[in-house]
């Protein structure tokens, strides 16, 4: 699927991260021998056990490309990070160790799971009881069965919130008298204590009683864990049609699928062209004039490469005569820079001189910057070199892209409650568009043969945007599979060097207006090379404006689901907080919180009905609590500004490895069999969301 790129790609981590990695904690323990290594320039998504919380804090402050919320294992944070081999080696020297290569760059369909080493013994120290016993309270206690295995998950809070050394142990008992225990680990967010927790633990049978004890002498009251999610969808009737997904789909494929559905189901579908066309799969054309290892100037076209600039040649020449000025001429698609000479005929132009002359005299066609490290150096005679946009997707149309939505229902006039499902805001999340397309096609196909589906489409008006970010998705499929952002390049100066080309773009899901970076909220960056760059302003990008414009144009939309990957989360607002005191956006009311959680149980139950996949209770809840602060995300704007009950999926739940006894990640682009499974189970969850909307509308009819 991928071809060798003509540009050398850097990892998709901001250059700020390199600085964060270069300042190790002097108190970190000596690193153990790494179990996993990468070649220095190789990029991969790696699950890393970090040395301590301080190391994680430095990575977050540096804008690290975190795939999901860090967890705790054996008292140490575990994070999924996009890293180069050099960055992984830096982390390893600081006391971290890799436990799994989740996915490698340029290998979107290969999964390379690594077995983890045996858990290290946790040093138990600092036990303090002088102040008396603390009070313990279970915040969560749930069990479930999947794949023939029973799992238990618990969260416990202590009143000794300021004591970082408090240790909490959960003791369990099953109905047949079996007993056991496991430790919980302290979880802080933005410097604020939240609770103690652990990943789901395997137990031999249904647990009937839990207690918690602490190292300070505290003991909780016994609790009975509840079945999670304890909800199931209605059974599918005989002949129910599903499984419409048979391959990963590029944006070109998605557009063809939308067109086919529009033709096939004219009585049930409108195809909506969203109003804001994207940049398209286009970039400016660029080249190094000179040797980047010695002295070079980056010359870039002002227009896109497909607008006649690919193939333009650039060169510097020695005029061969003394006392000549620096001149710039563009003729017959060749940009010629004649270097200045002194009275002896020696070339005197520097790299800065050449870049300045190009910008001053041919600024309407070209922009030039001195390559990082080449400032002030003598400009060599070089070239000719050809400008090139570096894009590899030859079958992708090189023009602005019209994003499309499907509107599905019997009454597409605003008289029925509306549900919006949208996906692939992040380009590399290939399975997400499969989820929304499978969902759409199930509704359409079964409306002809299944009375329950036909009734749903009588009662609900469904909107689906399969690919919010088509430009970034095209780049992810054809050029760099870890691309997260769109293709708009707002960088200036040396940040426009082609070596940063895999780091350009805006994070579409950090570009919305509520709880944004521009309002002081955490979880987005002003650095154009960061993986979560928020853009130049709120709603600066056509991709984000399309989502909001569709919702504003159809006020009957009361429910929305934003489909992302990976990690197995089910979330709702608030999605952002301010760091000082961890002040979140306002919490939903009691009634709305109840609706969010009750609906989540139903939808998580529908997901589990397909192949037993259970979204963990610890990963079900407000975004800011169960994932991280995501300043300027779309769900917050839909909820707080437009009054829409807005959720987020993170498809691709961790899988239990019976051999290693560990949970392992599946990545953004798992082997297709896994992506297919995700499409089936989460499409079922979206169908249940439509039922939730129907039931809500029964007591809250749409007012036109």
XYZ file of C-alpha atoms in Angstrom:
704
model
C 0.000 0.000 0.000
C 2.869 2.358 0.745
C 5.737 3.438 -1.482
C 9.063 4.886 -0.450
C 8.770 8.630 0.158
C 11.036 11.157 -1.532
C 11.367 13.092 1.685
C 12.923 11.968 4.937
C 10.112 11.974 7.507
C 10.526 12.928 11.119
C 8.414 11.360 13.819
C 5.056 12.977 14.490
C 6.230 14.379 17.790
C 6.804 18.069 18.237
C 10.387 19.243 18.361
C 9.523 20.373 21.875
C 9.432 16.732 22.934
C 13.064 16.252 22.061
C 13.830 18.988 24.539
C 11.638 17.285 27.132
C 13.442 14.002 26.588
C 16.837 15.614 26.984
C 16.296 16.608 30.624
C 16.178 13.401 32.648
C 15.131 13.305 36.261
C 18.387 13.052 38.256
C 16.598 10.880 40.781
C 15.448 8.285 38.250
C 16.578 4.728 38.788
C 19.232 3.248 36.530
C 17.527 1.821 33.432
C 17.110 -1.881 32.953
C 18.158 -3.444 29.670
C 15.457 -2.600 27.107
C 13.283 -5.428 25.898
C 12.344 -3.620 22.672
C 14.427 -1.322 20.481
C 13.895 0.540 17.221
C 16.327 1.624 14.543
C 17.345 5.263 15.209
C 15.202 6.738 12.429
C 12.378 4.201 12.650
C 9.032 5.506 13.935
C 6.541 3.375 15.846
C 3.634 3.519 18.236
C 5.112 2.048 21.419
C 3.627 1.173 24.798
C 6.241 2.414 27.275
C 6.523 1.928 31.023
C 7.913 5.272 32.157
C 10.318 5.793 35.019
C 7.984 7.908 37.125
C 5.272 10.560 37.061
C 7.827 13.307 36.521
C 8.933 11.761 33.237
C 5.311 11.622 32.095
C 4.730 15.243 33.125
C 7.711 16.381 31.058
C 6.433 14.500 28.006
C 2.945 15.989 28.322
C 4.384 19.487 28.776
C 6.451 18.942 25.623
C 3.432 18.037 23.499
C 3.990 14.281 23.224
C 1.815 12.333 20.774
C -0.129 10.299 23.353
C -2.519 7.754 21.855
C -4.617 7.392 25.006
C -4.576 8.160 28.699
C -1.506 6.875 30.516
C -2.190 4.050 32.941
C -0.372 2.706 35.955
C 1.410 -0.618 36.146
C 3.444 -1.632 39.161
C 3.317 1.947 40.391
C 4.773 3.410 37.170
C 2.938 5.245 34.363
C 2.420 3.330 31.125
C 1.821 5.407 27.992
C 1.300 4.713 24.288
C 3.607 7.125 22.413
C 4.589 7.738 18.798
C 8.399 7.686 18.975
C 11.483 7.459 16.836
C 14.181 4.990 17.800
C 16.329 7.867 19.068
C 13.532 9.178 21.275
C 12.835 5.693 22.641
C 16.533 5.303 23.412
C 16.483 8.647 25.262
C 13.504 7.537 27.332
C 15.177 4.209 28.060
C 18.320 5.939 29.318
C 16.086 7.908 31.681
C 14.636 4.760 33.252
C 11.741 3.873 30.950
C 11.321 0.594 29.126
C 9.206 -0.396 26.132
C 6.693 -3.167 26.694
C 4.945 -3.393 23.301
C 5.405 -2.148 19.753
C 1.752 -1.549 18.969
C 2.347 -0.508 15.361
C 5.202 0.610 13.142
C 5.137 3.561 10.763
C 4.569 2.693 7.107
C 3.066 -0.633 8.100
C -0.567 0.187 8.556
C -1.830 -3.379 8.492
C 0.873 -5.198 10.457
C 0.654 -5.800 14.209
C 3.844 -6.595 16.069
C 2.848 -7.448 19.630
C 5.739 -7.875 22.095
C 5.490 -9.901 25.292
C 6.176 -7.880 28.420
C 8.688 -8.830 31.074
C 7.499 -10.117 34.427
C 6.221 -7.356 36.704
C 8.915 -5.787 38.849
C 8.491 -6.000 42.624
C 7.229 -2.666 43.902
C 9.225 -1.221 46.777
C 6.981 -0.630 49.697
C 8.120 2.254 51.808
C 6.932 5.374 53.505
C 4.131 3.629 55.375
C 2.780 6.121 57.781
C 0.163 5.582 60.439
C 0.953 8.363 62.902
C -2.002 10.440 61.773
C -4.462 7.563 62.162
C -6.418 5.510 59.641
C -7.764 7.099 56.482
C -11.298 6.697 55.149
C -11.764 4.632 51.981
C -14.667 4.711 49.554
C -15.318 2.570 46.451
C -16.049 4.800 43.453
C -16.384 1.854 41.069
C -16.802 -1.877 41.594
C -17.843 -3.830 38.491
C -17.401 -7.272 36.983
C -18.096 -8.790 33.556
C -17.352 -11.831 31.444
C -15.771 -11.781 28.003
C -14.092 -14.524 26.014
C -14.850 -17.038 28.752
C -12.905 -14.924 31.287
C -14.349 -13.013 34.236
C -12.820 -9.621 35.007
C -13.096 -7.263 37.949
C -12.363 -3.538 38.072
C -12.378 -1.184 41.033
C -11.612 2.417 41.904
C -11.157 3.542 45.503
C -10.632 7.021 46.922
C -8.796 7.799 50.151
C -9.191 10.831 52.370
C -5.391 10.948 52.637
C -5.280 12.749 49.314
C -2.014 14.573 49.983
C -0.041 11.467 50.944
C 1.638 10.103 47.783
C 2.768 6.942 49.605
C -0.635 5.582 50.583
C -1.033 2.037 49.260
C -4.461 0.508 48.722
C -5.268 -3.179 48.257
C -8.578 -4.636 47.093
C -9.592 -8.020 48.518
C -12.172 -10.070 46.636
C -14.302 -13.148 47.369
C -16.376 -15.245 44.948
C -19.620 -17.059 45.658
C -17.815 -20.394 46.036
C -15.432 -18.985 48.651
C -12.356 -18.310 46.502
C -10.426 -15.230 47.607
C -7.647 -13.024 46.319
C -6.334 -9.489 46.224
C -4.627 -6.958 43.975
C -3.022 -3.531 44.502
C -4.427 -0.244 43.291
C -2.266 2.617 42.106
C -2.593 6.309 42.753
C -3.887 8.381 39.853
C -3.267 12.119 39.681
C -4.289 14.434 36.877
C -2.902 17.946 36.474
C -1.338 17.566 39.920
C -4.682 16.771 41.569
C -5.384 13.432 43.284
C -8.300 11.594 41.680
C -8.400 8.027 43.042
C -6.548 4.712 43.182
C -7.275 2.193 40.435
C -5.999 -0.818 38.502
C -6.597 -2.302 35.078
C -9.283 -5.015 34.949
C -8.138 -8.064 36.887
C -8.985 -11.675 35.942
C -10.822 -13.589 38.660
C -11.957 -17.250 38.649
C -15.699 -16.553 38.951
C -18.244 -13.849 39.702
C -17.028 -11.812 42.685
C -19.644 -11.224 45.385
C -17.754 -9.075 47.888
C -14.943 -6.523 47.830
C -13.154 -4.681 50.602
C -10.300 -2.220 50.426
C -7.525 -1.649 52.942
C -4.823 0.998 53.021
C -1.296 1.202 54.367
C -2.542 3.832 56.830
C -4.917 1.346 58.411
C -8.086 2.404 56.637
C -10.702 -0.221 55.748
C -13.695 0.275 53.484
C -17.113 -1.144 54.126
C -17.772 -4.305 52.087
C -19.416 -3.769 48.701
C -20.966 -6.093 46.155
C -19.616 -5.444 42.657
C -22.262 -4.826 40.003
C -22.511 -6.463 36.591
C -21.231 -4.171 33.833
C -22.852 -2.834 31.711
C -25.957 -4.872 32.602
C -27.768 -3.863 29.436
C -28.410 -5.613 26.146
C -30.015 -4.540 22.874
C -33.097 -6.259 21.490
C -32.193 -9.425 19.593
C -31.620 -9.055 15.886
C -34.362 -10.757 13.873
C -33.694 -13.608 11.496
C -32.347 -12.276 8.235
C -31.005 -9.048 9.743
C -28.436 -7.699 7.277
C -24.977 -6.570 8.359
C -21.291 -6.963 7.455
C -21.109 -4.462 4.619
C -17.405 -3.738 5.185
C -14.815 -5.844 3.379
C -11.686 -3.628 3.244
C -10.112 -0.470 4.581
C -11.555 2.508 2.686
C -9.641 5.577 1.538
C -11.537 8.876 1.192
C -11.853 8.153 -2.541
C -13.473 4.809 -1.659
C -15.737 6.498 0.907
C -16.932 9.019 -1.660
C -17.795 6.184 -4.061
C -19.684 4.347 -1.292
C -21.685 7.487 -0.462
C -22.594 7.958 -4.124
C -23.728 4.338 -4.417
C -25.907 4.545 -1.291
C -27.462 7.743 -2.589
C -28.400 6.035 -5.849
C -29.549 2.772 -4.272
C -31.780 4.234 -1.536
C -33.207 7.400 -3.046
C -36.336 7.191 -0.886
C -34.314 7.130 2.350
C -31.137 9.132 1.670
C -30.049 12.661 0.882
C -26.374 13.233 0.105
C -25.351 16.588 1.603
C -22.380 18.526 0.264
C -20.980 20.329 3.304
C -20.280 24.024 2.729
C -16.555 24.337 3.476
C -14.264 22.738 0.926
C -10.959 21.553 2.317
C -7.539 22.405 0.903
C -7.433 19.067 -0.884
C -4.631 16.536 -1.153
C -2.160 19.268 -2.095
C 1.030 20.806 -0.852
C 3.433 23.423 -2.067
C 6.455 22.197 -4.017
C 9.855 22.486 -2.356
C 13.503 21.504 -2.657
C 16.826 21.951 -0.918
C 19.115 24.252 -2.883
C 22.503 23.098 -1.671
C 23.435 20.358 0.771
C 21.416 20.276 4.052
C 24.406 18.632 5.726
C 26.607 21.592 4.770
C 24.778 24.727 3.604
C 21.374 24.966 1.985
C 18.348 27.145 1.344
C 14.825 25.711 1.226
C 13.013 27.031 -1.844
C 9.242 26.565 -1.857
C 6.537 27.529 -4.309
C 3.776 29.876 -3.169
C 1.196 27.948 -5.180
C 0.540 24.252 -4.734
C 2.658 21.763 -6.617
C -0.267 20.614 -8.772
C -0.791 24.222 -9.911
C 2.132 24.040 -12.289
C 4.929 24.226 -9.724
C 5.972 20.572 -9.506
C 9.064 20.178 -11.641
C 10.136 23.825 -11.598
C 13.945 23.953 -11.402
C 16.089 26.079 -9.092
C 19.818 26.677 -9.316
C 22.638 28.944 -8.221
C 25.399 29.893 -10.641
C 28.812 31.538 -10.453
C 28.724 34.411 -12.949
C 32.417 33.854 -13.635
C 33.176 37.582 -13.600
C 34.425 39.885 -10.839
C 32.310 42.525 -9.117
C 28.930 41.075 -10.041
C 25.816 41.716 -7.935
C 23.443 39.016 -6.664
C 20.624 38.605 -9.189
C 17.497 36.445 -9.401
C 15.733 35.545 -12.636
C 12.751 33.256 -13.397
C 12.310 32.160 -16.999
C 11.032 29.017 -18.726
C 10.244 27.341 -15.358
C 13.815 27.805 -14.116
C 14.665 30.019 -11.131
C 18.296 31.092 -11.489
C 20.214 32.828 -8.715
C 23.458 34.373 -9.968
C 25.708 34.753 -6.937
C 27.583 37.955 -6.132
C 31.358 38.121 -6.590
C 34.087 40.390 -5.258
C 36.737 42.246 -7.230
C 38.781 39.055 -7.524
C 35.829 37.079 -8.861
C 35.260 35.094 -5.657
C 31.627 34.264 -4.789
C 30.548 36.287 -1.721
C 26.821 35.484 -1.335
C 25.678 33.788 1.878
C 22.673 31.556 2.379
C 20.882 34.499 4.013
C 21.643 36.694 1.009
C 20.195 34.134 -1.393
C 17.027 33.531 0.640
C 16.472 37.267 1.019
C 16.955 37.938 -2.662
C 14.487 35.240 -3.729
C 11.849 36.541 -1.313
C 12.390 40.160 -2.366
C 12.453 39.664 -6.127
C 10.326 36.571 -6.738
C 8.116 36.584 -3.643
C 4.937 36.247 -5.688
C 6.077 32.831 -6.911
C 8.535 31.521 -4.313
C 9.416 31.739 -0.645
C 12.859 30.844 0.645
C 14.197 30.089 4.121
C 17.675 29.267 5.293
C 17.874 25.607 6.254
C 18.234 25.141 10.006
C 21.949 25.241 10.784
C 22.949 26.980 7.556
C 22.508 30.609 8.606
C 25.324 32.877 7.494
C 27.245 30.201 5.615
C 28.671 30.742 2.116
C 26.125 29.774 -0.512
C 27.466 27.038 -2.784
C 26.936 26.752 -6.491
C 24.176 24.155 -6.575
C 21.436 22.638 -8.656
C 19.502 22.561 -10.707
C 17.051 20.822 -8.371
C 13.377 20.230 -9.081
C 10.617 21.417 -6.787
C 8.211 18.686 -5.767
C 5.200 18.476 -3.456
C 6.336 15.046 -2.225
C 2.854 13.482 -2.423
C 2.589 9.842 -3.444
C -1.155 9.243 -3.908
C -1.373 9.373 -7.660
C -5.038 8.346 -7.772
C -6.175 11.073 -5.334
C -7.760 14.118 -7.022
C -5.517 17.162 -6.572
C -8.177 19.770 -5.906
C -10.218 21.140 -2.993
C -12.359 18.416 -1.464
C -16.082 18.593 -0.794
C -16.855 16.690 2.402
C -20.143 14.813 2.217
C -22.731 13.624 4.712
C -25.545 11.120 4.430
C -28.964 12.057 5.760
C -31.010 8.931 6.405
C -34.665 8.656 7.372
C -38.218 8.551 6.140
C -38.917 12.120 7.241
C -35.887 14.259 6.400
C -37.602 17.565 7.116
C -36.557 18.371 10.680
C -39.737 16.994 12.220
C -37.978 14.032 13.867
C -35.226 13.951 16.463
C -31.809 13.997 14.810
C -28.694 11.877 15.465
C -25.266 12.810 14.091
C -22.478 10.221 13.733
C -19.144 11.535 12.438
C -15.690 9.997 12.178
C -12.062 10.332 11.094
C -11.365 13.778 12.458
C -7.922 12.225 13.003
C -6.522 10.970 9.725
C -4.716 7.867 10.986
C -7.826 6.352 12.578
C -8.752 4.189 9.601
C -11.313 1.937 11.302
C -13.573 4.824 12.293
C -15.042 5.470 8.843
C -15.752 1.741 8.585
C -17.900 2.036 11.727
C -20.051 4.887 10.446
C -20.469 3.418 6.959
C -21.422 -0.005 8.346
C -23.953 1.771 10.587
C -25.435 3.728 7.682
C -25.718 0.716 5.425
C -27.340 -1.413 8.139
C -30.078 1.170 8.567
C -30.696 1.442 4.839
C -30.603 -2.241 3.936
C -32.738 -3.392 6.858
C -35.348 -0.676 6.351
C -36.577 -2.787 3.432
C -36.769 -6.088 5.342
C -36.963 -5.425 9.109
C -39.986 -3.791 10.718
C -38.024 -2.513 13.740
C -35.453 -0.744 11.565
C -38.198 0.654 9.358
C -39.899 2.061 12.453
C -36.626 3.621 13.658
C -36.270 5.486 10.382
C -39.845 6.690 10.718
C -38.972 8.214 14.087
C -35.353 9.408 13.797
C -33.455 11.626 11.330
C -29.874 10.298 11.018
C -26.834 12.257 9.763
C -23.491 10.543 9.010
C -20.130 12.125 8.087
C -17.832 9.151 7.430
C -14.647 11.194 6.838
C -14.386 14.634 8.408
C -10.691 15.016 7.465
C -10.269 13.584 3.931
C -7.013 15.400 3.119
C -5.208 14.086 6.163
C -6.721 10.649 5.590
C -5.433 10.561 2.011
C -1.983 11.504 3.315
C -2.202 8.780 5.968
C -3.092 6.118 3.399
C -0.543 7.110 0.766
C 2.341 8.962 2.425
C 2.646 8.628 6.201
C 0.307 6.326 8.049
C 0.703 8.051 11.440
C -0.626 11.384 10.109
C -3.097 12.747 12.697
C -3.861 16.247 11.465
C -5.149 17.838 8.273
C -2.809 19.063 5.497
C -2.992 22.825 6.036
C 0.479 24.157 6.816
C 0.409 27.235 9.045
C 4.104 26.971 9.941
C 6.523 29.775 9.178
C 10.291 30.112 8.932
C 12.465 27.070 9.552
C 9.416 25.031 10.584
C 8.537 24.865 6.862
C 11.639 22.773 6.209
C 10.484 19.625 4.341
C 12.080 17.461 7.018
C 9.090 18.437 9.193
C 6.491 17.513 6.584
C 4.956 14.695 8.673
C 4.399 17.201 11.488
C 2.466 19.890 9.613
C -1.274 20.366 9.887
C -3.976 21.242 12.420
C -5.551 18.806 14.874
C -9.177 19.127 13.768
C -10.448 17.982 17.179
C -8.616 20.835 18.933
C -9.965 23.555 16.632
C -13.450 24.098 18.085
C -14.650 27.043 20.170
C -15.680 25.804 23.626
C -12.986 25.126 26.231
C -10.294 25.888 23.670
C -6.580 26.578 23.913
C -7.428 30.202 23.136
C -9.614 30.270 26.278
C -6.817 28.901 28.462
C -7.774 25.216 28.520
C -5.296 22.329 28.531
C -4.682 19.662 25.915
C -3.825 21.568 22.741
C -0.739 23.386 21.497
C 0.140 26.658 19.817
C 3.188 24.989 18.225
C 2.448 24.265 14.555
C 4.573 21.085 14.683
C 2.780 19.599 17.676
C 0.469 16.633 17.185
C -2.362 18.559 18.865
C -1.782 21.960 17.241
C -5.008 23.966 17.644
C -4.628 26.110 14.531
C -4.430 29.878 14.139
C -7.852 30.517 15.701
C -11.027 28.716 16.753
C -12.735 27.129 13.732
C -9.874 28.212 11.483
C -10.176 24.933 9.550
C -12.883 23.950 7.046
C -13.054 20.439 8.509
C -14.188 21.676 11.928
C -16.516 24.301 10.452
C -18.282 21.593 8.454
C -19.256 19.654 11.593
C -20.611 22.724 13.348
C -22.326 24.154 10.274
C -24.177 20.880 9.733
C -25.346 20.832 13.350
C -26.394 24.482 13.274
C -28.286 24.003 10.001
C -30.324 21.158 11.510
C -31.496 22.137 15.010
C -33.416 18.866 15.345
C -30.054 17.131 15.975
C -30.101 16.371 19.700
C -27.617 13.476 19.857
C -24.128 13.089 18.380
C -21.334 10.505 18.411
C -17.762 11.343 17.428
C -15.975 8.111 16.464
C -12.231 7.924 17.190
C -9.648 5.199 17.799
C -8.101 3.518 19.673
C -8.270 2.202 23.252
C -11.897 1.374 24.022
C -13.417 4.504 25.593
C -16.967 5.815 25.827
C -17.044 9.470 26.846
C -19.026 12.678 27.097
C -18.497 16.320 28.259
C -16.804 18.005 29.946
C -13.764 17.358 27.803
C -11.363 20.061 28.965
C -10.065 21.813 32.048
C -7.755 24.651 33.022
C -4.553 23.426 34.611
C -4.540 25.716 37.638
C -6.717 23.718 40.027
C -7.973 21.405 37.283
C -11.091 23.502 36.710
C -13.266 21.712 34.154
C -15.962 23.109 31.967
C -19.279 23.093 33.877
C -20.527 19.633 34.752
C -23.844 18.442 33.281
C -26.870 18.610 35.547
C -27.853 15.575 37.593
C -30.581 14.695 35.102
C -28.293 15.040 32.096
C -25.501 13.105 33.823
C -28.006 10.335 34.460
C -28.991 10.332 30.790
C -25.347 10.220 29.688
C -24.518 7.235 31.926
C -27.760 5.305 31.360
C -27.388 5.703 27.602
C -23.750 4.652 27.835
C -24.725 1.404 29.533
C -27.161 0.644 26.726
C -24.674 1.460 23.989
C -21.767 -0.388 25.658
C -24.086 -3.389 26.008
C -24.889 -3.248 22.306
C -21.175 -3.149 21.454
C -20.548 -6.201 23.652
C -23.347 -8.146 21.959
C -21.312 -8.538 18.760
C -18.192 -10.373 19.965
C -18.065 -9.886 23.717
C -15.915 -6.738 23.702
C -16.536 -4.737 26.870
C -15.623 -1.071 27.216
C -14.263 -0.820 30.743
C -16.226 1.147 33.346
C -13.034 3.072 34.177
C -12.994 4.271 30.560
C -16.649 5.281 30.526
C -17.404 8.816 31.664
C -16.523 12.470 30.993
C -13.540 12.944 28.652
C -11.614 15.047 31.157
C -11.952 12.302 33.785
C -11.347 9.078 31.866
C -8.967 10.192 29.087
C -7.304 13.625 29.345
C -8.085 17.279 28.829
C -8.761 17.891 25.120
C -9.056 21.643 24.679
C -11.286 22.711 21.804
C -12.876 19.342 21.000
C -16.053 19.035 18.951
C -18.231 17.268 21.537
C -17.847 20.165 23.959
C -18.981 22.700 21.366
C -21.935 20.567 20.317
C -23.031 20.121 23.935
C -22.374 23.498 25.528
C -23.211 25.748 22.574
C -25.908 23.785 20.719
C -27.443 21.675 23.493
C -26.666 18.357 21.805
C -26.009 15.253 23.908
C -22.560 14.554 22.494
C -20.478 11.419 23.060
C -17.137 10.082 21.871
C -16.191 6.510 20.962
C -12.589 5.338 20.996
C -12.933 2.062 19.108
C -10.265 -0.637 19.295
C -10.383 -1.972 22.840
C -7.291 -3.527 24.384
C -7.201 -7.327 24.029
C -6.391 -9.674 26.907
C -3.314 -11.812 26.225
C -3.756 -15.042 28.169
C -0.113 -15.998 27.686
C 1.394 -12.792 29.067
C -1.457 -11.999 31.441
C -1.521 -8.429 30.116
C -3.813 -6.104 28.201
C -2.342 -5.224 24.784
C -3.179 -2.372 22.440
C -4.411 -2.819 18.879
C -3.311 0.476 17.297
C -4.778 2.898 14.788
C -4.610 0.511 11.818
C -4.849 -3.065 13.070
C -4.935 -6.042 10.718
C -8.168 -5.847 8.793
C -9.800 -8.713 10.680
C -9.602 -6.640 13.857
C -10.741 -3.449 12.097
C -13.652 -5.399 10.625
C -14.631 -6.602 14.098
C -14.502 -3.030 15.376
C -16.758 -1.888 12.545
C -19.355 -4.510 13.388
C -19.500 -4.021 17.154
C -19.402 -0.222 17.180
C -21.936 0.030 14.339
C -24.218 -1.914 16.657
C -23.512 0.711 19.307
C -24.567 3.472 16.912
C -27.820 1.661 16.138
C -28.491 1.594 19.876
C -27.794 5.352 20.006
C -30.614 5.788 17.473
C -32.897 3.838 19.831
C -31.787 6.078 22.703
C -32.749 9.131 20.637
C -36.106 7.590 19.749
C -36.887 6.888 23.400
C -35.814 10.385 24.438
C -37.969 12.002 21.761
C -41.012 10.123 23.035
C -40.947 12.350 26.111
C -39.301 15.379 24.499
C -40.826 15.879 21.050
C -39.056 18.033 18.476
C -40.374 21.586 18.279
C -40.184 23.158 14.845
